[in-house]
Short mmCIF file of C-alpha atoms and ligand atoms in Angstrom, two decimals:
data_model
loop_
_atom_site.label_atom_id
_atom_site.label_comp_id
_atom_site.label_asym_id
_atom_site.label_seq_id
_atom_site.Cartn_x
_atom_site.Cartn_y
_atom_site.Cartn_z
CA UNK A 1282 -24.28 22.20 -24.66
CA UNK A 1283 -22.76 21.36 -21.05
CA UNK A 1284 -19.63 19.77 -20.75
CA UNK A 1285 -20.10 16.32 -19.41
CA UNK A 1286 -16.86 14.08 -17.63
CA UNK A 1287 -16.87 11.16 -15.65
CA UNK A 1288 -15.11 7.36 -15.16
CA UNK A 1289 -15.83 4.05 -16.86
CA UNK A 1290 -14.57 0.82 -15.42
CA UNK A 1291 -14.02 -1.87 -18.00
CA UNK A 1292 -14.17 -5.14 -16.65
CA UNK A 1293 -14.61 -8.96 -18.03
CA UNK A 1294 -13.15 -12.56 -18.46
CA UNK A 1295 -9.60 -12.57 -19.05
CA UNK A 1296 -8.45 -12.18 -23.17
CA UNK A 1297 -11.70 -10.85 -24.21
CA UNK A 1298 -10.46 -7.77 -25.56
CA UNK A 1299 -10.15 -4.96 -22.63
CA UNK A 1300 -7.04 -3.66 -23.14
CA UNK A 1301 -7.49 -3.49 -26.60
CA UNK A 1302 -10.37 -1.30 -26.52
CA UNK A 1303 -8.91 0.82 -23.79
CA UNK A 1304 -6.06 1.90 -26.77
CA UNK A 1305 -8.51 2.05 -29.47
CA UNK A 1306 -10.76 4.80 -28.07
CA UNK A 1307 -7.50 6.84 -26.63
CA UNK A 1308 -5.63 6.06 -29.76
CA UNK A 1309 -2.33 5.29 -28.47
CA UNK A 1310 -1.07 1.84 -26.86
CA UNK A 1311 -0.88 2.83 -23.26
CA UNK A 1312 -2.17 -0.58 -22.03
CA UNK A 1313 -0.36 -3.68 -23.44
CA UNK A 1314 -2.24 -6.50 -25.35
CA UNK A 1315 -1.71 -10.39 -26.10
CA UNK A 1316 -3.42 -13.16 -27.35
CA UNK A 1317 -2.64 -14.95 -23.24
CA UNK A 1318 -4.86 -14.30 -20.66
CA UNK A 1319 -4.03 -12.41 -17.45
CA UNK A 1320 -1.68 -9.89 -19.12
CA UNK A 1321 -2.86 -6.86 -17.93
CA UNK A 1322 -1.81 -6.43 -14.09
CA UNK A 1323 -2.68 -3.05 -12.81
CA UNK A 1324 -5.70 -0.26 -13.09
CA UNK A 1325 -4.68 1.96 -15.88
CA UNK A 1326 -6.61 4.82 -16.76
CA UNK A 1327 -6.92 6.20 -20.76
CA UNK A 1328 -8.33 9.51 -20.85
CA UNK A 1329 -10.38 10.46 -24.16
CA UNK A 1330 -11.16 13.94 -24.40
CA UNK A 1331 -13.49 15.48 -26.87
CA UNK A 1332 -15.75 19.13 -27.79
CA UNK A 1333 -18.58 17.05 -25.18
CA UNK A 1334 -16.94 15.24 -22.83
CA UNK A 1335 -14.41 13.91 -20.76
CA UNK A 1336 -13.96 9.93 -19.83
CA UNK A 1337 -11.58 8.32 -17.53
CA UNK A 1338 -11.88 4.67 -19.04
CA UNK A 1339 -9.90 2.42 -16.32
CA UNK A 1340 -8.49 -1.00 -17.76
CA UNK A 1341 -9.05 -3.65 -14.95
CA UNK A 1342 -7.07 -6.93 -14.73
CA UNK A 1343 -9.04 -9.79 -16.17
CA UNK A 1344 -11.71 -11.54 -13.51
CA UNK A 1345 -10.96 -15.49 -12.95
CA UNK A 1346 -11.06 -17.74 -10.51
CA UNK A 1347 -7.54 -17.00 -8.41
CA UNK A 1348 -5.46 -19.65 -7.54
CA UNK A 1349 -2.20 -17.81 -5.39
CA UNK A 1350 -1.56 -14.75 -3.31
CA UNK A 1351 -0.35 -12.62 -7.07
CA UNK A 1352 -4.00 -13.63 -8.92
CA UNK A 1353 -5.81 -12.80 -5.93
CA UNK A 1354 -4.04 -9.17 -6.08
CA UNK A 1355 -5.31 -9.53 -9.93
CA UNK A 1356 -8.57 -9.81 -9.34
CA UNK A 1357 -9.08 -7.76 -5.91
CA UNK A 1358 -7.26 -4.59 -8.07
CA UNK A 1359 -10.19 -4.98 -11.20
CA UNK A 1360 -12.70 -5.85 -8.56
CA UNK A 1361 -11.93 -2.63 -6.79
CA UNK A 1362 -12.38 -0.31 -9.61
CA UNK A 1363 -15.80 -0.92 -10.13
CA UNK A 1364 -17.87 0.46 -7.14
CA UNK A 1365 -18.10 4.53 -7.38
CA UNK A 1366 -17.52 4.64 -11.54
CA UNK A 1367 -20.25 6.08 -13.47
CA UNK A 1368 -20.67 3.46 -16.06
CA UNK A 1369 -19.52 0.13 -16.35
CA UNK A 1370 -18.05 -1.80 -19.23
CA UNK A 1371 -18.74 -5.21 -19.04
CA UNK A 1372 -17.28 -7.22 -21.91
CA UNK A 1373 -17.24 -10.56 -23.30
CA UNK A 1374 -16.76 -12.28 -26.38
CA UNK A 1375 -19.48 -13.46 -28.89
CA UNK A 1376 -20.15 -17.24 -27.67
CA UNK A 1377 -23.12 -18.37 -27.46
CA UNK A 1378 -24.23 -20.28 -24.81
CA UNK A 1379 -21.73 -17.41 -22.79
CA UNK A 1380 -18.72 -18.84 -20.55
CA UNK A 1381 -18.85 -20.15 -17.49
CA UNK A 1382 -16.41 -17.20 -15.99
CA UNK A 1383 -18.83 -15.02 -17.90
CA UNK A 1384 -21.68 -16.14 -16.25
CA UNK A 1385 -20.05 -15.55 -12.87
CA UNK A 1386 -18.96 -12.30 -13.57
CA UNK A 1387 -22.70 -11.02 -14.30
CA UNK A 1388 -23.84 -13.12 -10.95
CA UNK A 1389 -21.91 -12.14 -8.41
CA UNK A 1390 -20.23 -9.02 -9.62
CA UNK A 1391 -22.52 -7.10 -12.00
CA UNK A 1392 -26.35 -8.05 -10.78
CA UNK A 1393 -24.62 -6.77 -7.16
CA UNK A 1394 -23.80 -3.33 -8.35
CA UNK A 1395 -26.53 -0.65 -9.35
CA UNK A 1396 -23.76 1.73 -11.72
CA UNK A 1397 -25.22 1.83 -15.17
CA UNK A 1398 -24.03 -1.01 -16.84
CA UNK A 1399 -23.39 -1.64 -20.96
CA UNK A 1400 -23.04 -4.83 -22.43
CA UNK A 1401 -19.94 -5.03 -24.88
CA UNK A 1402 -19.90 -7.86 -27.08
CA UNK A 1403 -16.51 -7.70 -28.38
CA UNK A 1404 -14.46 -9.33 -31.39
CA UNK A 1405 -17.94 -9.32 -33.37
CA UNK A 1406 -15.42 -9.38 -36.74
CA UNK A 1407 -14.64 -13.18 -36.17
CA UNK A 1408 -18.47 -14.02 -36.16
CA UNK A 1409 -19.75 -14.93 -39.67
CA UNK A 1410 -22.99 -13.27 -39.66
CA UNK A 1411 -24.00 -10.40 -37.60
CA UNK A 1412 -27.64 -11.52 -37.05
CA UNK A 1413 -26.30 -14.59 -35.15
CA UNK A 1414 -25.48 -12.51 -32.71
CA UNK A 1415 -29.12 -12.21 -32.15
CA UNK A 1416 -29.93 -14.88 -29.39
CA UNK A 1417 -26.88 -13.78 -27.48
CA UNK A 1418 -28.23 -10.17 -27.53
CA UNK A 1419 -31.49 -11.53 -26.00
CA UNK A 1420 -30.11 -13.88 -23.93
CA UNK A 1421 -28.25 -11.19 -21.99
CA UNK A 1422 -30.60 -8.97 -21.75
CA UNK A 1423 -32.89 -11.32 -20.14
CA UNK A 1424 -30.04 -11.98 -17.38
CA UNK A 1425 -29.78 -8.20 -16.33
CA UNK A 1426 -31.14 -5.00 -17.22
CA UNK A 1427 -28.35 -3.53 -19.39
CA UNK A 1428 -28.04 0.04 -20.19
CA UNK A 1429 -27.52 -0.87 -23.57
CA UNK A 1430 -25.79 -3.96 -25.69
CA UNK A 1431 -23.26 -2.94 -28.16
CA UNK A 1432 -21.40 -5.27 -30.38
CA UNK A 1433 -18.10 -3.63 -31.00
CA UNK A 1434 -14.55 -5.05 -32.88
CA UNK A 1435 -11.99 -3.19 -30.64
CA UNK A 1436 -9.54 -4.63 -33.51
CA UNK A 1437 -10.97 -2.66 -36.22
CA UNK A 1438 -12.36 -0.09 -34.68
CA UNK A 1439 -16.14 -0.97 -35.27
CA UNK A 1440 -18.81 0.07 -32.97
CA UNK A 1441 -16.37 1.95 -31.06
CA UNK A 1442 -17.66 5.15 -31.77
CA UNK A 1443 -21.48 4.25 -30.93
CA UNK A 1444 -20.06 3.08 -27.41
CA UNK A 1445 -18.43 6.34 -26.87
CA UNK A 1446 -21.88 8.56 -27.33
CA UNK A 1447 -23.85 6.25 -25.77
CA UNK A 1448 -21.30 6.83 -22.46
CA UNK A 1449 -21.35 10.30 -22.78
CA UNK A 1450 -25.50 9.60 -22.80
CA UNK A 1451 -24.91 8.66 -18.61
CA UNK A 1452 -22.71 11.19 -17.75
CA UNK A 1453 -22.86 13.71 -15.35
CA UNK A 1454 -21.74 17.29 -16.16
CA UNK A 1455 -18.42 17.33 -14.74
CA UNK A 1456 -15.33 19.29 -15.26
CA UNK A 1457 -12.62 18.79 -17.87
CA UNK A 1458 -9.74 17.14 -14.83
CA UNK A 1459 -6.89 15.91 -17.01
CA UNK A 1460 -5.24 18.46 -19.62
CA UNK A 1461 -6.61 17.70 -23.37
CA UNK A 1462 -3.75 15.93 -24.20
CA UNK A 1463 -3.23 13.90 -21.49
CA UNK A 1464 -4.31 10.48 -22.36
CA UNK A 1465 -3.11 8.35 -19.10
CA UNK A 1466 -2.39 9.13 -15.83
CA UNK A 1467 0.28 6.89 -15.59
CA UNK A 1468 4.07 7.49 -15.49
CA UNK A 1469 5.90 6.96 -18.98
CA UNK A 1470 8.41 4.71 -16.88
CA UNK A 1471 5.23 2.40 -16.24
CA UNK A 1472 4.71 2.50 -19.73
CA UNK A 1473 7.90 1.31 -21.06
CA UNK A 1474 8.32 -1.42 -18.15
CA UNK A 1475 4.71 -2.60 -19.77
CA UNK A 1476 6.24 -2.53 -23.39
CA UNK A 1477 9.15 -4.53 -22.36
CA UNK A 1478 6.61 -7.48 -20.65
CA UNK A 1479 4.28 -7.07 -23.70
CA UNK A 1480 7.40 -8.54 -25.94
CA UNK A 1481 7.77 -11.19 -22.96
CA UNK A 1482 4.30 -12.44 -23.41
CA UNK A 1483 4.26 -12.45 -27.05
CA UNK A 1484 7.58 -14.61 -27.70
CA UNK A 1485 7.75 -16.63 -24.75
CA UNK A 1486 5.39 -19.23 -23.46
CA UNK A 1487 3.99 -21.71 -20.60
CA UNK A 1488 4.64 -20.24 -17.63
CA UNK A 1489 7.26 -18.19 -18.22
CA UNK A 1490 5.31 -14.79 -19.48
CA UNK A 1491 3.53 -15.00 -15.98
CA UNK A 1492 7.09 -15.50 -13.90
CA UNK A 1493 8.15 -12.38 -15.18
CA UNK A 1494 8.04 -8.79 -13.81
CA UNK A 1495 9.65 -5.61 -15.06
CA UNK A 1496 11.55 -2.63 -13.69
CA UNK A 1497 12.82 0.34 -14.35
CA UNK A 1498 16.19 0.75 -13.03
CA UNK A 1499 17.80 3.98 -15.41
CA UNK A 1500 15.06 6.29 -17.31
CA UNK A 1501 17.67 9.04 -18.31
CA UNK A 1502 16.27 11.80 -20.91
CA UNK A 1503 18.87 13.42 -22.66
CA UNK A 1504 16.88 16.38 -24.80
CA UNK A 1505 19.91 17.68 -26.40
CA UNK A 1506 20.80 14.45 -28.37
CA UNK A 1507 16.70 13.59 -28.65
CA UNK A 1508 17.70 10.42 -26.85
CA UNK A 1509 16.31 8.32 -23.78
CA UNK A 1510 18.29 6.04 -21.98
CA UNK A 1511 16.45 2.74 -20.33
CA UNK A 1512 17.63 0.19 -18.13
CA UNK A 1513 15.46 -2.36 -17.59
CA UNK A 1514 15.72 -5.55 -15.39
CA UNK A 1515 13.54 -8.54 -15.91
CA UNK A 1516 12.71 -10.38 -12.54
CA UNK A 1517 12.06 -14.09 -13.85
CA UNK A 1518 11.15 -16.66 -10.76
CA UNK A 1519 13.94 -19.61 -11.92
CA UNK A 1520 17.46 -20.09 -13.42
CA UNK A 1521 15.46 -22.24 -15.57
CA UNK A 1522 13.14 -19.26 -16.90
CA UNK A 1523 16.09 -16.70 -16.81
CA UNK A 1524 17.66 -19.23 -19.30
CA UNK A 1525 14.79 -19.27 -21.95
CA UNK A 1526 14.45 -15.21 -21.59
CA UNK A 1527 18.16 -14.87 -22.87
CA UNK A 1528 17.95 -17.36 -24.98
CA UNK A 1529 20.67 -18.88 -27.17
CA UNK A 1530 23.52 -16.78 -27.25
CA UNK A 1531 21.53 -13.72 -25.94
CA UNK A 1532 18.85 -14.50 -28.94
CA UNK A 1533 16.08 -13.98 -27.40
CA UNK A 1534 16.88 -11.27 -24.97
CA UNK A 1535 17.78 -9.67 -28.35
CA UNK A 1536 14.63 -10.02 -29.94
CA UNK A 1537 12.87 -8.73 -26.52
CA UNK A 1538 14.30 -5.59 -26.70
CA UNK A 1539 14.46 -4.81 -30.43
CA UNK A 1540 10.44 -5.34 -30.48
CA UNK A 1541 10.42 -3.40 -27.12
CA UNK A 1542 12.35 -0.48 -28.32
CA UNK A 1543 10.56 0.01 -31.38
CA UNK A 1544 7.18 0.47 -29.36
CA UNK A 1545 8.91 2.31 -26.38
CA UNK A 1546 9.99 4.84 -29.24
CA UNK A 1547 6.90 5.25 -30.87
CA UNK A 1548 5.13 5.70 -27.44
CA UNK A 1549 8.05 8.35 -26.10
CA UNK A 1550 8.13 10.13 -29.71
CA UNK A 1551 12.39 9.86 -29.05
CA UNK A 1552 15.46 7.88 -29.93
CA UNK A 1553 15.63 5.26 -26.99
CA UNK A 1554 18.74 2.92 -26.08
CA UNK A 1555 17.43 -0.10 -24.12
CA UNK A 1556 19.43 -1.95 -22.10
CA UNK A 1557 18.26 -5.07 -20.20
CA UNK A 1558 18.94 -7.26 -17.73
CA UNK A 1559 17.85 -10.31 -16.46
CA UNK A 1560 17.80 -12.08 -12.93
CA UNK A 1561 15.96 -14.12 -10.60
CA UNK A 1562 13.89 -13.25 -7.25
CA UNK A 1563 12.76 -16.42 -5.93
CA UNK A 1564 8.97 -16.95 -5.81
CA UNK A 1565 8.41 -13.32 -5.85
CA UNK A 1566 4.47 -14.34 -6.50
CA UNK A 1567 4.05 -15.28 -3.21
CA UNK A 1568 6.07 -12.81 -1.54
CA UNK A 1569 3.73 -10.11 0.05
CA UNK A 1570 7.48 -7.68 0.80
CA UNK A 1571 8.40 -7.92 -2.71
CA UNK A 1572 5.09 -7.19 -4.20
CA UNK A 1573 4.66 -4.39 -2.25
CA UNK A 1574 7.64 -2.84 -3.31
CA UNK A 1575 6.41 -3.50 -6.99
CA UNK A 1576 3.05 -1.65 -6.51
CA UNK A 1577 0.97 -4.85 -5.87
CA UNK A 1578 -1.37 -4.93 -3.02
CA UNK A 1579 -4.78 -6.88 -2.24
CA UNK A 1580 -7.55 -4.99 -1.91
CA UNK A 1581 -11.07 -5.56 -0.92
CA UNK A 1582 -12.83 -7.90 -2.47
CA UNK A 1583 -10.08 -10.10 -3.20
CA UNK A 1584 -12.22 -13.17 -5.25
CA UNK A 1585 -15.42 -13.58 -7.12
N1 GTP B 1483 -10.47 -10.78 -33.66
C1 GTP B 1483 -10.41 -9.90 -32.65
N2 GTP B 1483 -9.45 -10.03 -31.72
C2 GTP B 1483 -9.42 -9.12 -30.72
C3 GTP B 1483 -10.33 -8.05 -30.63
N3 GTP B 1483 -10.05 -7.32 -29.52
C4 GTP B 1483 -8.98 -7.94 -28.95
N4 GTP B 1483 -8.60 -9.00 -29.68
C5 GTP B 1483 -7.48 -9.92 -29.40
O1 GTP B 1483 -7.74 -10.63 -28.20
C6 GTP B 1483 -6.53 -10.86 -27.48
C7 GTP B 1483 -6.66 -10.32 -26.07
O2 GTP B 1483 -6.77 -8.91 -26.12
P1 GTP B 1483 -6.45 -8.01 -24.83
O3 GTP B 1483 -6.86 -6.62 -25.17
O4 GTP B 1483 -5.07 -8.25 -24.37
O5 GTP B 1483 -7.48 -8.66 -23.80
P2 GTP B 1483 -7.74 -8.26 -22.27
O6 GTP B 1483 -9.20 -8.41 -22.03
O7 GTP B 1483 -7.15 -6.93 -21.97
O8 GTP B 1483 -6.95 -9.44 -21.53
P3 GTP B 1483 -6.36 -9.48 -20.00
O9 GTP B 1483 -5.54 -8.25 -19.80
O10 GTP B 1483 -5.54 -10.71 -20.02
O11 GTP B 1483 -7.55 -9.57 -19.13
C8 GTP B 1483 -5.43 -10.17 -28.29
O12 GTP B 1483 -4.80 -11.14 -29.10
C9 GTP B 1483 -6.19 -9.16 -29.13
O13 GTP B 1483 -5.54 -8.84 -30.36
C10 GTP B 1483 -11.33 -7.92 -31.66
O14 GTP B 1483 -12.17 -7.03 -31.69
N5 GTP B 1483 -11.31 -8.89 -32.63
MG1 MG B 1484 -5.70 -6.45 -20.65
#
């Protein structure tokens, strides 16, 4: 049998379950996950590598309706990924009639594009019966000629499988181009700033997960002692936020970085020490210099 390889784009509505999936087929948490929308900021790649195949799968940003300069970088970075993949992942959640943002998606992004597209009805372990996801099935596929519609729980696991082969169905033969063991493309430093703003969306709230941005300022591997050592700052956009991330008596910034570590451990496979800091650059969400300098740049197309 030939080897096949390609890349698949996954793209939807904020929250419905991208990231998620992205980890479940690589089998690792290289993309960070919570129940907010809008937490995933960048295109990051998972490779899965097996006897057949090859497949780039790229985590996108989640598509919505941008209201400043940083969503409109959100959306422009997922909208760019999807024009020379070989499949596309388009995903929603099992709600029947579909969203609104849903609807838009498939209009003016999906119907557009001529890649191979599947359907990926995700979270399908929160809906009571699976036969009730029947007139959804149709529904869709009377909207757009799908590949194929899979129902998958990227949770448990279910369906996941099934949405592999039938990907590897589409593919080109290609070339093996990552190492078998590679499962990202992305720097481990990348990584571990993500784990540290994973723990900031999960224990903070309102608007201060989204005033937040993380960098690396120390990434020190010391082999001999097993040990990494991380300094981290944490950009918040007020005094006011900067307060609530350190919390009372440090409490929080605490509990940041003990949740943090544990992950950033797991994912290096070493002792870490984690050190963090907080401080605040004004309005950095609007400022085109300083989100340059982070790695965030519109692209073309910048809205739906
Ligand atoms: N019940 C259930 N929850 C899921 C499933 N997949 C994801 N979730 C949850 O849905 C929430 C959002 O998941 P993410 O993977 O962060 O969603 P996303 O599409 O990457 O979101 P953005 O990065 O914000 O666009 C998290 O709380 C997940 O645990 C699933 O199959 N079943
Ligand atoms: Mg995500």
């Amino acid at each position: 049998m030939s080897f096949k390889s390609g890349y698949v784009s996954i793209i939807g509505a904020p929250n419905v379950g991208k990231s998620t999936l992205i980890n479940a087929i690589v089998g690792e948490k290289i993309s960070i996950t919570s129940p907010k929308p809008q937490t995933t900021r960048n295109r990051i790649a998972g490779i899965y590598t097996d006897d057949r195949c090859q497949i780039v799968f790229v985590d996108t940003p989640g598509i919505h309706k941008s209201k400043d300069l940083f969503n409109e970088i959100l959306v422009s970075t997922a909208l760019s990924t999807v024009g020379d993949v070989d499949v596309l992942c388009f995903m929603v959640e099992p709600i029947n009639p579909p969203g609104r943002l849903d609807m838009l998606i498939l209009e003016k992004v999906i119907s557009r594009l001529s890649n191979p597209t599947i359907l990926v009805i995700n979270k399908i372990d929160v809906v009571p019966a699976k036969n009730s996801l029947l007139p959804l099935i149709d529904f869709y596929s009377k909207q757009h000629s799908f590949y194929s519609i899979i129902p998958i729980s990227a949770l448990l696991g279910d369906g996941v499988k099934e949405l592999v082969d039938r990907i590897v169905e589409i593919l080109p033969e290609g070339p093996k181009y990552f190492p078998q063991d590679q499962i990202t493309d992305l720097p481990e430093r990348f990584i571990v700033a993500e784990l540290i703003r994973e723990q900031i969306f999960n224990l903070t709230h309102e608007e201060v997960p989204y005033s937040v941005h993380v960098s690396i300022e120390r990434f020190e591997d010391q082999p001999d002692r097993n040990l990494v050592i991380i300094e981290a700052t944490i950009h918040a956009e007020k005094d006011s936020q900067k307060g609530i991330i350190i919390g009372k008596g440090g409490k929080m910034l605490k509990e940041i970085g003990r949740l943090a570590r544990i992950n950033i451990e797991k994912f290096l496979g070493k002792k870490v020490f984690l050190q963090l800091y907080v401080r605040v650059q004004e309005r950095w969400r609007r400022d085109k210099r300083i989100l340059a300098e982070w790695g965030f740049r519109l692209k073309s197309p910048s809205s739906l």
